[in-house]
Structure formats: structure tokens, C-alpha cells
Short mmCIF file of C-alpha atoms in Angstrom, two decimals:
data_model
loop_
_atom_site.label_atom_id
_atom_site.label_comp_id
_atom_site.label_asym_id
_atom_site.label_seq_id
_atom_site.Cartn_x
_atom_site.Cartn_y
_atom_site.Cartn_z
CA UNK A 1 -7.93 -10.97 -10.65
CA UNK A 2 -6.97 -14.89 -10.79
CA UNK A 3 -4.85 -17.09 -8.12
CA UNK A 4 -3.68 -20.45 -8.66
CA UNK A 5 -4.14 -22.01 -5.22
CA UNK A 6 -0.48 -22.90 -4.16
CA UNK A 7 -0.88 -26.44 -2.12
CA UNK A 8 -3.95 -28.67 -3.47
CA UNK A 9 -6.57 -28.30 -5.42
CA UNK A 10 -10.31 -27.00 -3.63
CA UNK A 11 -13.23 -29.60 -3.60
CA UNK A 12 -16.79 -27.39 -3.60
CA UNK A 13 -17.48 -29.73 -0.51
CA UNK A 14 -14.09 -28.24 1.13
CA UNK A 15 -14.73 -24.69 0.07
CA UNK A 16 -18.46 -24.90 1.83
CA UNK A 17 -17.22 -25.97 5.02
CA UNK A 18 -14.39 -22.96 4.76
CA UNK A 19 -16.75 -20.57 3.79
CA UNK A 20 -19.69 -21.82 5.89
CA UNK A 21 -22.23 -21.38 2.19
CA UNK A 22 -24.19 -24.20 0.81
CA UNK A 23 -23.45 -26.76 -1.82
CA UNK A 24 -25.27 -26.71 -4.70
CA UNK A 25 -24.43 -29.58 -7.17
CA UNK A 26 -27.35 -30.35 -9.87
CA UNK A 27 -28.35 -33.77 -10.51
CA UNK A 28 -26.22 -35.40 -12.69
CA UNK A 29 -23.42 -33.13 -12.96
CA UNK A 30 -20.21 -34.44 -10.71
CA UNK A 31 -18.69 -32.29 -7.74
CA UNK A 32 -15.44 -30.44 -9.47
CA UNK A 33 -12.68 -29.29 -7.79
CA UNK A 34 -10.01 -26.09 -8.88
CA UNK A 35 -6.84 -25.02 -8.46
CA UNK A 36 -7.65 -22.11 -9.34
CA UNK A 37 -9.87 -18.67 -8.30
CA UNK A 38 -10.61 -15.37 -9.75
CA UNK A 39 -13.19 -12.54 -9.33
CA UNK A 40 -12.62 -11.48 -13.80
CA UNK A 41 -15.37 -13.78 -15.61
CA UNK A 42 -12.78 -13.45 -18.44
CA UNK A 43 -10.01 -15.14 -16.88
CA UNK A 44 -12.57 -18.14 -16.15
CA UNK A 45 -11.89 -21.53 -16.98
CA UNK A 46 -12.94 -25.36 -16.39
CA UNK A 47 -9.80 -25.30 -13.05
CA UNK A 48 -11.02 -22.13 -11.75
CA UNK A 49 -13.53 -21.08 -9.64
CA UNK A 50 -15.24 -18.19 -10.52
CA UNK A 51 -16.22 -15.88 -7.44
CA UNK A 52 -19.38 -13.40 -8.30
CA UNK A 53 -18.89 -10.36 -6.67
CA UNK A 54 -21.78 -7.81 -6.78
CA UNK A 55 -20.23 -4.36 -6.96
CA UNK A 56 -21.36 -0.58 -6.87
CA UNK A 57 -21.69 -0.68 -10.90
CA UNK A 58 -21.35 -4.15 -11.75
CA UNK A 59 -22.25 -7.26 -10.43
CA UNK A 60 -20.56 -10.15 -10.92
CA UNK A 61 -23.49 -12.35 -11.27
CA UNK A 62 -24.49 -11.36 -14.49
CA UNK A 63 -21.31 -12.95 -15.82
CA UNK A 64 -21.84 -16.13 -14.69
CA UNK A 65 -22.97 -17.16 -18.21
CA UNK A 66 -19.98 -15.84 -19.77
CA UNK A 67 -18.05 -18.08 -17.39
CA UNK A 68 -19.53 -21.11 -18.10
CA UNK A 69 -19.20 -20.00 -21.93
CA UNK A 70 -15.41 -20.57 -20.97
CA UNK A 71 -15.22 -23.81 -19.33
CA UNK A 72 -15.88 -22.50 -15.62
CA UNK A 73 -17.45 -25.58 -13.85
CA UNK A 74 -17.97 -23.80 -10.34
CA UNK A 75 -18.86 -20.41 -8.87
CA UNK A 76 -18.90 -18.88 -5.36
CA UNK A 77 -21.76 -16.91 -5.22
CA UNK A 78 -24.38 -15.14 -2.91
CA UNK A 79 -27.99 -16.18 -4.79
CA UNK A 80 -28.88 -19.69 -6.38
CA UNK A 81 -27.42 -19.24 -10.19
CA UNK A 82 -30.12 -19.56 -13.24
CA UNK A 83 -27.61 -21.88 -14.88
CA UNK A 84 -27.00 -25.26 -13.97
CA UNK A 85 -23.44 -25.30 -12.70
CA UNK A 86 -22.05 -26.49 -9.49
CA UNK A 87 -22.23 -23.95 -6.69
CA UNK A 88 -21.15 -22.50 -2.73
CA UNK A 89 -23.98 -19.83 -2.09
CA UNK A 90 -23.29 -17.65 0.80
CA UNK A 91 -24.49 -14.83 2.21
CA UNK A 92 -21.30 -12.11 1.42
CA UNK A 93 -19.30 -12.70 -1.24
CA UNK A 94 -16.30 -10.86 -0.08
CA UNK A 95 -16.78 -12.39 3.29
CA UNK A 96 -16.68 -15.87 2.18
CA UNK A 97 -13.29 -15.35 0.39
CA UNK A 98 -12.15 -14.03 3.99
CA UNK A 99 -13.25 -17.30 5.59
CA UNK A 100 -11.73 -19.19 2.89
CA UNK A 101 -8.27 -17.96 3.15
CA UNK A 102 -8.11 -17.94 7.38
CA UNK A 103 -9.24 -21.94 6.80
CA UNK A 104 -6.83 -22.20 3.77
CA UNK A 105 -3.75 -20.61 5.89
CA UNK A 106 -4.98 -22.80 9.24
CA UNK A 107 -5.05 -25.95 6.92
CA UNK A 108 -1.48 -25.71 4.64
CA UNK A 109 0.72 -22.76 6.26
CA UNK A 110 -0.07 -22.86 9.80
CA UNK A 111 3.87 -22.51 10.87
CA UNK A 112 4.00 -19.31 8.87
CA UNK A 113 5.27 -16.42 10.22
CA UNK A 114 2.76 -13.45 9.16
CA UNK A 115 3.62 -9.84 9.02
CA UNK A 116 1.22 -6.99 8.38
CA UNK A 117 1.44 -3.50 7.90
CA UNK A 118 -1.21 -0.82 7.72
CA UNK A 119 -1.23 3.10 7.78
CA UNK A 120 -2.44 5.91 5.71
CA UNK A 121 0.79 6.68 3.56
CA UNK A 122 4.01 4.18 3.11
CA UNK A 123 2.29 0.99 3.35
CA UNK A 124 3.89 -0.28 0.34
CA UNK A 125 6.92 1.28 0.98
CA UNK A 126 6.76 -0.32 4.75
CA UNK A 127 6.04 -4.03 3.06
CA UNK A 128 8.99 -3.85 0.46
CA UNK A 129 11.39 -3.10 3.30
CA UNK A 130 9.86 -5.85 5.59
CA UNK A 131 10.11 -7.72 2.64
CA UNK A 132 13.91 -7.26 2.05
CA UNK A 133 14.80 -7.84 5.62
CA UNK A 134 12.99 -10.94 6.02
CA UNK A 135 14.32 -12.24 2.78
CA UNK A 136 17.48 -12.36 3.77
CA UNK A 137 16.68 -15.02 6.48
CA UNK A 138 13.55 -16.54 5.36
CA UNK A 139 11.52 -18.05 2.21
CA UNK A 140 9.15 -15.47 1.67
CA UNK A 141 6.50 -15.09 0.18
CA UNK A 142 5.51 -11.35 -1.43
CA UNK A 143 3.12 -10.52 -3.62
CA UNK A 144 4.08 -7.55 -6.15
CA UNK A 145 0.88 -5.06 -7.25
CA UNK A 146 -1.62 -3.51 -5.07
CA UNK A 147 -3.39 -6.96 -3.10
CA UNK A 148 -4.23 -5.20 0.02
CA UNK A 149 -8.10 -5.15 -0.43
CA UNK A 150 -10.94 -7.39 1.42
CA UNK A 151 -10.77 -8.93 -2.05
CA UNK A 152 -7.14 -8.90 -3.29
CA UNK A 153 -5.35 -10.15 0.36
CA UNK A 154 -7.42 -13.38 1.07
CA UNK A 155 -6.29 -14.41 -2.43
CA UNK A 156 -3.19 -14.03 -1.89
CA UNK A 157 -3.25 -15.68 1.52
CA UNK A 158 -4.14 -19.03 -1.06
CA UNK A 159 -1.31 -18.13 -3.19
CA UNK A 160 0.97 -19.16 0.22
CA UNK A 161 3.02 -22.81 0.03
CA UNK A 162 4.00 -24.99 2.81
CA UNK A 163 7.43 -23.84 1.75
CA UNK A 164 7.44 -20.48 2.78
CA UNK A 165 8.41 -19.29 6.37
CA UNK A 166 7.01 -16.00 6.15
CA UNK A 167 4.76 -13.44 4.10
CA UNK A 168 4.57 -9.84 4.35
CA UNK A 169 0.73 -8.86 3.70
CA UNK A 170 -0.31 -5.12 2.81
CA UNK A 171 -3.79 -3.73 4.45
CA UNK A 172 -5.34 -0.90 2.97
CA UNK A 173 -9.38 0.50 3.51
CA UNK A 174 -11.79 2.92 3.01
CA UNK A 175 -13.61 2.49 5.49
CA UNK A 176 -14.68 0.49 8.89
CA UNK A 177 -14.50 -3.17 8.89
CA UNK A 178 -12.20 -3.48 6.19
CA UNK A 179 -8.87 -4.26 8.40
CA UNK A 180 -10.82 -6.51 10.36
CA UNK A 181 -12.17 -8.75 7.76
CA UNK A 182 -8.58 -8.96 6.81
CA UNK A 183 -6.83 -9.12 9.93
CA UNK A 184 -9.19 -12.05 10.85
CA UNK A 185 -8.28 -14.15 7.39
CA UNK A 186 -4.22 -13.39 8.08
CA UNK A 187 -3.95 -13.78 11.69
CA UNK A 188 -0.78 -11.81 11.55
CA UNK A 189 2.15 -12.46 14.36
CA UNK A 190 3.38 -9.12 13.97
CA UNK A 191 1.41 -6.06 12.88
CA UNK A 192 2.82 -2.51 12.56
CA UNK A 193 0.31 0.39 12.32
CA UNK A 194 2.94 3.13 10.41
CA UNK A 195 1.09 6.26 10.59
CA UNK A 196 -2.48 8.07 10.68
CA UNK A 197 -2.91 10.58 7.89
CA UNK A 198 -6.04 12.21 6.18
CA UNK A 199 -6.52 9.41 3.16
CA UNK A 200 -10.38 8.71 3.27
CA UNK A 201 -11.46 11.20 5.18
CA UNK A 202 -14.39 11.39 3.34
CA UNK A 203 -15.49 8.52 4.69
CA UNK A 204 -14.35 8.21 7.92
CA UNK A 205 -14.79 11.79 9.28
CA UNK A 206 -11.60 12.06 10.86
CA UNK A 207 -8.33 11.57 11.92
CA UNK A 208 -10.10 9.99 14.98
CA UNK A 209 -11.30 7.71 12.75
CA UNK A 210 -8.95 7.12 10.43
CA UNK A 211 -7.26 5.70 13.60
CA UNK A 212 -10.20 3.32 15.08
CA UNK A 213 -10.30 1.74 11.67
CA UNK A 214 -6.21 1.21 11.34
CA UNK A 215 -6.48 -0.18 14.97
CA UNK A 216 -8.63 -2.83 13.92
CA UNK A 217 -5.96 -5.16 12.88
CA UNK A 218 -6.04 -6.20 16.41
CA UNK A 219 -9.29 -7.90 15.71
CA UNK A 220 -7.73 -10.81 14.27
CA UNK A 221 -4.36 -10.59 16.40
CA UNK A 222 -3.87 -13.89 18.72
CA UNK A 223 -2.60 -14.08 21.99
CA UNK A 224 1.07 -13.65 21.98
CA UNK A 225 1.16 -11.81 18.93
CA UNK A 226 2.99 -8.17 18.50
CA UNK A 227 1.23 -4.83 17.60
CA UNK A 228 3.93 -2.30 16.38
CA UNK A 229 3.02 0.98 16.28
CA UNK A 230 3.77 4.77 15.64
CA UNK A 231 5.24 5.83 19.01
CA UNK A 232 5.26 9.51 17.73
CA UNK A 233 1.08 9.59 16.60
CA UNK A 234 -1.06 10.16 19.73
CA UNK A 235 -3.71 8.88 18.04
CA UNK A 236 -2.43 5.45 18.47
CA UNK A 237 -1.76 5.79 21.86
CA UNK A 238 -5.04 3.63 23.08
CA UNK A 239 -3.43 0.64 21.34
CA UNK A 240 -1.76 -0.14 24.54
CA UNK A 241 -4.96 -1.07 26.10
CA UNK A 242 -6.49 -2.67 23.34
CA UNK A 243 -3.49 -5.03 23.25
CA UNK A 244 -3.41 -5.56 26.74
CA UNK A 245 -7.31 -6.69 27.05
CA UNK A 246 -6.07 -9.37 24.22
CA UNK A 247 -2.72 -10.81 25.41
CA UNK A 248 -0.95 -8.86 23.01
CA UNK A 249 2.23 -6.84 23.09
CA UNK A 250 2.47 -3.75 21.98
CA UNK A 251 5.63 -2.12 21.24
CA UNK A 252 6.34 1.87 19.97
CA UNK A 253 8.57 2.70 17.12
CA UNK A 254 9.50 6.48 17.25
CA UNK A 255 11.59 8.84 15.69
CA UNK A 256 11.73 11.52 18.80
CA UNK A 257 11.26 9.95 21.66
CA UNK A 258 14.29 7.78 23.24
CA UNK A 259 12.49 6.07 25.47
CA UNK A 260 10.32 4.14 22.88
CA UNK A 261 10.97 0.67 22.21
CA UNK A 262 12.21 1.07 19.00
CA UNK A 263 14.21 4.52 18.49
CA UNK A 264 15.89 5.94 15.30
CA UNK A 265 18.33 8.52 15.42
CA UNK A 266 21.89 10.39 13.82
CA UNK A 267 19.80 10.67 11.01
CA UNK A 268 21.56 11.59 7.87
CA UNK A 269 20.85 11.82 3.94
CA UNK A 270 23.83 10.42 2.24
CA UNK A 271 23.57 10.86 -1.31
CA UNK A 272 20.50 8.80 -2.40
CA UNK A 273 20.16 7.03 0.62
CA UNK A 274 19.24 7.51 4.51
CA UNK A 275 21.49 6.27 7.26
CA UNK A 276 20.37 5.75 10.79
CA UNK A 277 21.36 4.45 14.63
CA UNK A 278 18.62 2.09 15.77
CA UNK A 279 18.27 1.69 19.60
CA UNK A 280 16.30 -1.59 20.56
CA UNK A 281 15.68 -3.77 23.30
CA UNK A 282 18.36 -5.98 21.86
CA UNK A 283 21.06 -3.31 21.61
CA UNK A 284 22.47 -0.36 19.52
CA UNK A 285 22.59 -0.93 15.81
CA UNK A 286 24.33 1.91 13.80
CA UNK A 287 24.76 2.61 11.30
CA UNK A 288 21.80 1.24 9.17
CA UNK A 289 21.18 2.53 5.89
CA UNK A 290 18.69 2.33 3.35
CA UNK A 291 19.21 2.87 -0.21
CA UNK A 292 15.78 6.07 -1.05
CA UNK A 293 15.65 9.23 0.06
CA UNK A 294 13.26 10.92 2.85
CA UNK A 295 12.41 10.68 6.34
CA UNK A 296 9.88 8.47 5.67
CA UNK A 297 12.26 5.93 4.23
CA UNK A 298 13.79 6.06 7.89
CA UNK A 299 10.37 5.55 9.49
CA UNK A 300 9.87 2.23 7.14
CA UNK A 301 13.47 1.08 7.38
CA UNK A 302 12.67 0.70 11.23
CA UNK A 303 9.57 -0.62 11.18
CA UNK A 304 11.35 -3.35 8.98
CA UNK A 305 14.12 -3.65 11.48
CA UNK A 306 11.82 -3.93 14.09
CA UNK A 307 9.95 -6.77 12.66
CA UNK A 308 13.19 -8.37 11.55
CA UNK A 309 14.18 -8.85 15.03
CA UNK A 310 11.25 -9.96 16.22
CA UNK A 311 11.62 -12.53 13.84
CA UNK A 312 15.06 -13.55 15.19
CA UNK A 313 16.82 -12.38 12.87
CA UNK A 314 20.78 -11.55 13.10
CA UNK A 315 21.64 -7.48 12.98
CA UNK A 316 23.92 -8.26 10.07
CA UNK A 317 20.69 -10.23 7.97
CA UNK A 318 19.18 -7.37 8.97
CA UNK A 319 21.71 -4.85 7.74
CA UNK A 320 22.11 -6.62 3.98
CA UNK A 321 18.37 -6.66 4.02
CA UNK A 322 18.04 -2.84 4.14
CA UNK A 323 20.44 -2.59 1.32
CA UNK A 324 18.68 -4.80 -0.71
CA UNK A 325 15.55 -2.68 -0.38
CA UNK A 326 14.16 -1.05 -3.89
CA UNK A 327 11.12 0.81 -4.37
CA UNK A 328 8.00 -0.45 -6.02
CA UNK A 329 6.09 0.56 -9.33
CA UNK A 330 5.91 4.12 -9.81
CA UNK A 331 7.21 5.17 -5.99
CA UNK A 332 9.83 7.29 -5.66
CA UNK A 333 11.74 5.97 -8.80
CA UNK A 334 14.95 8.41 -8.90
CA UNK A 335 16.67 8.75 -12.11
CA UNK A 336 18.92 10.78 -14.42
CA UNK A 337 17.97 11.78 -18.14
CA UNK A 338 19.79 13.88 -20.30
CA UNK A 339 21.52 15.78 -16.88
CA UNK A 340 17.79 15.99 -15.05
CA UNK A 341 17.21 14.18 -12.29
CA UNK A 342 13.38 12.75 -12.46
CA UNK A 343 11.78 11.69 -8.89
CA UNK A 344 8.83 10.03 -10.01
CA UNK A 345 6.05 9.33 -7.32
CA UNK A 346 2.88 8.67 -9.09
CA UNK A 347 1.27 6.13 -7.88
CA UNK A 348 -0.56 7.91 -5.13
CA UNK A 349 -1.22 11.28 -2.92
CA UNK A 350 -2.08 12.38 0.02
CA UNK A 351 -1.08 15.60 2.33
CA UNK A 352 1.49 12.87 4.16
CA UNK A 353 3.26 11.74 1.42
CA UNK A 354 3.14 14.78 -0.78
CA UNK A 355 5.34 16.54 2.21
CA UNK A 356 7.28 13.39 2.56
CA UNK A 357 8.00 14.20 -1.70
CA UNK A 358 8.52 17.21 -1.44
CA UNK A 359 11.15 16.30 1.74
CA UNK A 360 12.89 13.98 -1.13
CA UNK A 361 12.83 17.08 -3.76
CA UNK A 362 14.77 19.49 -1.41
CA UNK A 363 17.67 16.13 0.19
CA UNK A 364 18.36 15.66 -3.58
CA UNK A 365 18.02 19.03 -5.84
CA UNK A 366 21.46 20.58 -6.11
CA UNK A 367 20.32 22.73 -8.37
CA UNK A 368 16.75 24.12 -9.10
CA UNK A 369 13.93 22.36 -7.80
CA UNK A 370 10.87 21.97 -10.05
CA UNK A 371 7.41 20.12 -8.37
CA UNK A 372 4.36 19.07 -11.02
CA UNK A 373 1.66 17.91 -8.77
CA UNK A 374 -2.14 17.12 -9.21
CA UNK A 375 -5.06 16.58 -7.26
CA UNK A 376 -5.17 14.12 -4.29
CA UNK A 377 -8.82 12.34 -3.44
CA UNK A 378 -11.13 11.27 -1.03
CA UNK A 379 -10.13 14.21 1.85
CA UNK A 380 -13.44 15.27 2.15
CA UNK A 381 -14.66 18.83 3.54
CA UNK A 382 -10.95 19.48 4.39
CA UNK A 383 -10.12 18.77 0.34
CA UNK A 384 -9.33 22.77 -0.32
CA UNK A 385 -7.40 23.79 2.32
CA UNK A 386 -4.93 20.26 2.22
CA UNK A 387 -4.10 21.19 -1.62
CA UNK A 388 -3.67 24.79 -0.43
CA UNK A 389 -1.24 23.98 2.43
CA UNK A 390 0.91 21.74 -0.29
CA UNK A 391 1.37 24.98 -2.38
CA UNK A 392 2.91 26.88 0.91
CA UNK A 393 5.16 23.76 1.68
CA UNK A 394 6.08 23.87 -2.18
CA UNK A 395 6.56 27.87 -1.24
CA UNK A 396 8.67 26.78 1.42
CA UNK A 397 11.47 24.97 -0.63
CA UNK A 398 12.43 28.50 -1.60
CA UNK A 399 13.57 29.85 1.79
CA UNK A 400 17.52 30.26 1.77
CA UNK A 401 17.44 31.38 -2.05
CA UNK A 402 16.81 28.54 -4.03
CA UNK A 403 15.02 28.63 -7.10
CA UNK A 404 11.60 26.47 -7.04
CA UNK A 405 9.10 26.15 -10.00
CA UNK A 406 5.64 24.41 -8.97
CA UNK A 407 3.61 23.19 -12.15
CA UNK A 408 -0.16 21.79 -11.55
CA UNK A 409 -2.38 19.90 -13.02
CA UNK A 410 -6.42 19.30 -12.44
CA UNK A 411 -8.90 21.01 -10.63
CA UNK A 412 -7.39 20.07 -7.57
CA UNK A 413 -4.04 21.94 -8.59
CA UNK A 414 -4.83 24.64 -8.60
CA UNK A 415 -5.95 25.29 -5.59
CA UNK A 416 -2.02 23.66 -4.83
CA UNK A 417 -1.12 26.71 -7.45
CA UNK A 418 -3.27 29.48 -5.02
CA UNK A 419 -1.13 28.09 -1.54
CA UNK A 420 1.98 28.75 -3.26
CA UNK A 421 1.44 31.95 -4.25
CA UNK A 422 1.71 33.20 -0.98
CA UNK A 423 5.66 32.29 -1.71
CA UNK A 424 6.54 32.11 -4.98
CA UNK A 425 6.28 34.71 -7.76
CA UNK A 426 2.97 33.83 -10.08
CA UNK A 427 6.84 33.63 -13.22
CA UNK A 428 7.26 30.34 -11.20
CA UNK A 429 3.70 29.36 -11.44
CA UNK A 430 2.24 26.90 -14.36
CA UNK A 431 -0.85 25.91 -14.28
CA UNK A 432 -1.72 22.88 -16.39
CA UNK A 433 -5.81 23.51 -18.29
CA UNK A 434 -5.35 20.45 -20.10
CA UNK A 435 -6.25 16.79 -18.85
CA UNK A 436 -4.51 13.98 -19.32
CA UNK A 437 -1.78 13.88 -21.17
CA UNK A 438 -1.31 17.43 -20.17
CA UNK A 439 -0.25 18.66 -23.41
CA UNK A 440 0.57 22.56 -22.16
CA UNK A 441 2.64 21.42 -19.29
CA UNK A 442 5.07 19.15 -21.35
CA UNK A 443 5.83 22.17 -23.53
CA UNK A 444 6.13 24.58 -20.25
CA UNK A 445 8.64 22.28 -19.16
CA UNK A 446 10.15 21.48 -22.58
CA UNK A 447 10.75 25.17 -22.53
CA UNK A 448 11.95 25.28 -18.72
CA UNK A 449 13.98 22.18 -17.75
CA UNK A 450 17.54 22.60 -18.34
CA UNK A 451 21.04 20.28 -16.78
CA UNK A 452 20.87 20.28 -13.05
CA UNK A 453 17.50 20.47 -12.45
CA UNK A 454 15.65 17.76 -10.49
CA UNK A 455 11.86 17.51 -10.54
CA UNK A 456 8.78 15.53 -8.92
CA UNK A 457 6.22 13.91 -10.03
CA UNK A 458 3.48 13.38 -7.81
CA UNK A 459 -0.52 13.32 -7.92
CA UNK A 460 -3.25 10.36 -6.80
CA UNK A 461 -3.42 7.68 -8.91
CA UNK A 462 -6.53 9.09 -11.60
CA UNK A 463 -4.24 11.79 -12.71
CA UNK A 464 -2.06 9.82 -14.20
CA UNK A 465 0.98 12.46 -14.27
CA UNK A 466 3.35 10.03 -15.17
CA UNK A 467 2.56 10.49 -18.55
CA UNK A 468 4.67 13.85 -18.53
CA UNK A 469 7.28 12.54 -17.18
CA UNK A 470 6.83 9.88 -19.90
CA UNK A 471 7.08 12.63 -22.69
CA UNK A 472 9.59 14.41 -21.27
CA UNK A 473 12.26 11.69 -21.26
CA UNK A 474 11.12 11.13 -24.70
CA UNK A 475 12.68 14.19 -25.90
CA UNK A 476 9.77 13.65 -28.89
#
């Protein structure tokens, strides 16, 4: 991973003070400065600052050598290096490059308007409406790919110019102290917790849990400074409190409840899009409509409205934004080959957003609906009976008469394979015993796909099912 630092270029002296390490500069060898930083020894260079992070199988100290080998003339790092080469030595790594960006964004984009979401499912989603809204009023800055670590957001918080006017940051976790760390190098004005799922589970315990570590994004939240959250998730109910101890407002977008500060209603699917009224303190807007498929699209389209008002901006900026909205990477990518209609959602799974798929399989199938899923991760002791309760939902799609095929793949599937069987005949049950790149399953559904047919795609990440979608568009 490598930045180039948007406004100046980074003295070692500067970055010490940031980051609060010590300056190591042998004799003899002048003080550099970059414009550059990256946590990859490989992408090292004599502008870039090369950041040694120790991890669970590697550590990044080891490669300072190999960085040198390739011009590198500085290193962040957390123990006095063998070699001779200028150095900031802290005490946390990851911590410093925290410290580094909340100094970097205080220094050079102070008047930036920061929004941050967070949540267990959608959070990319979320950030690529935000996105679109805000860009039709401001300069924004976005960055595309998955930067919503302790490592990957305070790098892009240095990627920020004095010529933007806002940024839409993503914050993701595994487990407690994550969203703090980050909330406290962003500083967000407006925050918006989307949802509380079961992703990492099995490592925070519970949905309880899962909660307290979302709601930490309130650690680095300023006086005067918005928290937007899931009106309809109990869970985030204490957030009112929290807020209040900290001179921050707190505001409830919901999907049920009127009363709510936000409230979406006269929902409607519209061909591949979802169309909404939007009741907020400012007035009705109806009408809105955003151009994917699902329920959940509805629950980011108004988190993005919400924020876009906050922001000032006009209902009609905030209409054209919407519009402009378009999914990222391999999210919900809807499109026709050969008369099949592919929904491809394989970038990630969990029980929230395989129901929120399998919502988008039933609003577009006209004709017979065919789901290949795979194993989702980290949902500890529950892990069995989640997979089993996506096979009865997959079940479910058959109520009414229509015709539903489920294909899995991994070990995980097929316990997906055992919940549907309570519903669906074992004829429209495949299960995949190959691994990646599933070699059984693209000939079962060579052999079953036929014009009219739609069919998902969806799995975690490490199954990599795209790659039978992949072959099956091929027509090889």
C-alpha cells in the first residue's frame, strides 16, 4: 500500500512531532524528507517513507533492508533499525500512522467537511452514495478500494488536498479499538452508524458487542458534530446518551418508524432501481430514487440524503446525486448475457447482506431464480445455524410457485444446502465438491441456465465465486 502525500512533502523532524516517536538521524547522513508513504517494502523508494509494520505472520521490519536496497532513505518504525538509515521509532506502528494523519488533516485540510460511515453490512455501499450526493455540491475527495482499516484510512486521510471540501471515509473492524483509533485520526462532522449485524462475531461475542465497538466512532466526534444512526436497531439506542455526555447530536434514520428524524417511505422497486418519500426536518422530499435494487439500497440512499442535507445541500443536488450513484467492484453488479440476467455480489457475506441478495434476486427474477452461494466467515459459535437459516430464506423464494435452484459451494455451503432442504426438492439442490474454480458447478449450470433466468452470486471474499460467473459468461 503506497500514498503520495497530497499538500507538502514530510520532514522526519515533522513526522516525530505528529507521531510523538523519536528521531533517529546517524551521523553524517542528512535529515530527508518524502512525499511519499507505504507499508509494501517493494513499492519503496528514495521519496517514500517506508512504515514497518509487524504483523501476525510477517513483520515488516525484516524488510527494512530490502527498502534501503531500493532507494528508501527513511522508515517509521517501532525498534532502533540495524541499518544506518534515518528513522521515527515509536512505540505502535499502526498508532503512529493514526497520529500522523489527525496532525496531517489539523495542519492542511482543517475546513474539510468529514463524513464517516460504519456498520456491519453496506458500508461501501453507504460511502458510494454519500459520495454521489456530496459530489454534486462539493470537491470531494473518495478513495476507490477497500481503505477502511487502522492502516488503510489514516493514509488516505494524507492523500486529502487543501482543495477538497469534503471526503467520505469508510470504517471497518474486527475488533475493539479499531473505530476509535480511526475516528480519532478523521475527526468526522458527521458519522452514520448503518446497521449492527453478526460480521466478527467471533471476536466480539455478540451483537452486544458488535454494537459497543461500531459506537466508538464517537470517540473521536467533536462538539457540535452529528452521529446518524439506525433508528430501527435497538442496539443503537444508547447512542443518544453517549452523544449527549459529548455535545453531540444524534439524529435516527428509520425505515418504520415516522417519528424518526429521518423517515423513508412509499417504497417501491421500479425496474432496477428503488424509489422513495423522504420525510426530514427540512421537509417532504418524494420521490427519490436510486438507480440498484433492494431495501438496503433505500436504507443507504437515506443515510446519503441525510448527510447531504446536513451538509447544506439543495433537495435537487441531492436528487441528481442519487441518480448518479453506481455500485462498487464486485457489489451488486446487474447485467444481461446471452438473455440471463447475472447479479453478481462477491465481494463479501454475511447473514445481513446475503438476505439483502437474496431480497435483490426475488425484485428482479421474472423468470426462474437460481442462487450459488458459499461460505461466509468469522460468525463464530453461531457459524452453522446462520448458513442454515440462508438455505430456508433461499427455500423461501419459492412460496407462490416460483421455481428456485440454490447451488453451493465450500464447506460452509453446504450446511446453506441442508437449510434449504427443508423447502426445496434435493432436484433443485447442487452442491459444489470442488474448490475454487468450482469446476462441477460451471457444468451444473452450463447444463441448467437457460433465457430468462436471473442468478446470484454471492459468498465472502476467500471463495472467490466470481470465477463462475466468470466462466459462465465465457460460454468457453
Amino acid at each position: 500500500m503506497k500514498i503520495k502525500i497530497q499538500e507538502t512533502r514530510l520532514s522526519l523532524s515533522w513526522i516525530a512531532e505528529a507521531t510523538g516517536g523519536t528521531l533517529i538521524c546517524p551521523v553524517g547522513v542528512p535529515e530527508p524528507s518524502v512525499g511519499y508513504i507505504c507499508t509494501d517494502s517493494r513499492e519503496a523508494d528514495r521519496e517514500t517513507l517506508f512504515c514497518a509494520i509487524p504483523g501476525e505472520r510477517v513483520d515488516g521490519h525484516a524488510y527494512i533492508s530490502a527498502a534501503m536496497k531500493l532507494g528508501c532513505r527513511a522508515v517509521l518504525c517501532e525498534k532502533h533499525p540495524d541499518e544506518v538509515i534515518p528513522a521515527v521509532v515509536v512505540e505502535d506502528t499502526v498508532a503512529a500512522l493514526g497520529r500522523l494523519a489527525e496532525t496531517y488533516k489539523k495542519s492542511f485540510a482543517h475546513q474539510l467537511f468529514a463524513a464517516a460511515v460504519t456498520g456491519s453490512v453496506g458500508k461501501t455501499t453507504t460511502k458510494e452514495c454519500m459520495a454521489a450526493v456530496l459530489a454534486a455540491g462539493e470537491n470531494l475527495f473518495k478513495k476507490d478500494g477497500n481503505f477502511n482499516s487502522t492502516i488503510g484510512l489514516p493514509l488516505s486521510v494524507m492523500e486529502i488536498g487543501h482543495h477538497h471540501t469534503a471526503a467520505v471515509l469508510e470504517m471497518g473492524m474486527s475488533g475493539f479499538g479499531e473505530i476509535s483509533a480511526m475516528s480519532r485520526a478523521v475527526h468526522p462532522d458527521v458519522a452514520c452508524v448503518i446497521n449492527i449485524g453478526t460480521s466478527h462475531m467471533e471476536h466480539l461475542g455478540s451483537r452486544e458487542g458488535i454494537a459497543k465497538a461500531k459506537l466508538e466512532i464517537i470517540r473521536g466526534m467533536e462538539q457540535g458534530s452529528t452521529l446518524l444512526i439506525n433508528g430501527d436497531e435497538p442496539l443503537l439506542h444508547p447512542a443518544k446518551a453517549l452523544c449527549l455526555e459529548r455535545g453531540i447530536t444524534c439524529l435516527r434514520v428509520s425505515l418504520s418508524d415516522p417519528t424518526a428524524d429521518f423517515y423513508a417511505n412509499a417504497i417501491v422497486a421500479l425496474g432496477q432501481s428503488m424509489a422513495f418519500d423522504f420525510h426530514t426536518p427540512q421537509g417532504k422530499l418524494e420521490g427519490l430514487t436510486v438507480p440498484s435494487v433492494g431495501y438496503h439500497m433505500v436504507w443507504a440512499a437515506a443515510f446519503a440524503a441525510a448527510v447531504g442535507l446536513l451538509r447544506g445541500l439543495s433537495p435537487e443536488a441531492i436528487r441528481k446525486g442519487l441518480l448518479a450513484y453506481r455500485p462498487a467492484g464486485m457489489r451488486q453488479n446487474i447485467t444481461e448475457v446471452s438473455g440471463v440476467t447475472f447479479i453478481e455480489d462477491c465481494y463479501n457475506a454475511a447473514p445481513e447482506s446475503m438476505a439483502a441478495a437474496l431480497t435483490v434476486l426475488k425484485l428482479t427474477a421474472k423468470g426462474r431464480m437460481i442462487a450459488v452461494l458459499g461460505d461466509m466467515k468469522e460468525l463464530g459459535d453461531n457459524t452453522v445455524n446462520l448458513h442454515r437459516a440462508v438455505g430456508k430464506r433461499v427455500a423461501s423464494l419459492s412460496e407462490g410457485g416460483r421455481e428456485v435452484h440454490l447451488i453451493t459451494v465450500g464447506e460452509l455451503g453446504t450446511e446453506i444446502s441442508r437449510g434449504a432442504s427443508e423447502g426445496l426438492s434435493s432436484d433443485h439442490i447442487f452442491i459444489s465438491r470442488d474448490t475454487a474454480p468450482y469446476g462441477d458447478a460451471v457444468r451444473y449450470l452450463k447444463s441448467l441456465l437457460r433465457e430468462g433466468d436471473t442468478i446470484l452470486f454471492k459468498a465472502s471474499r476467500a471463495m472467490t465465486l466470481e470465477v463462475v460467473a466468470d466462466a459462465l459468461k465465457s460460454n468457453d
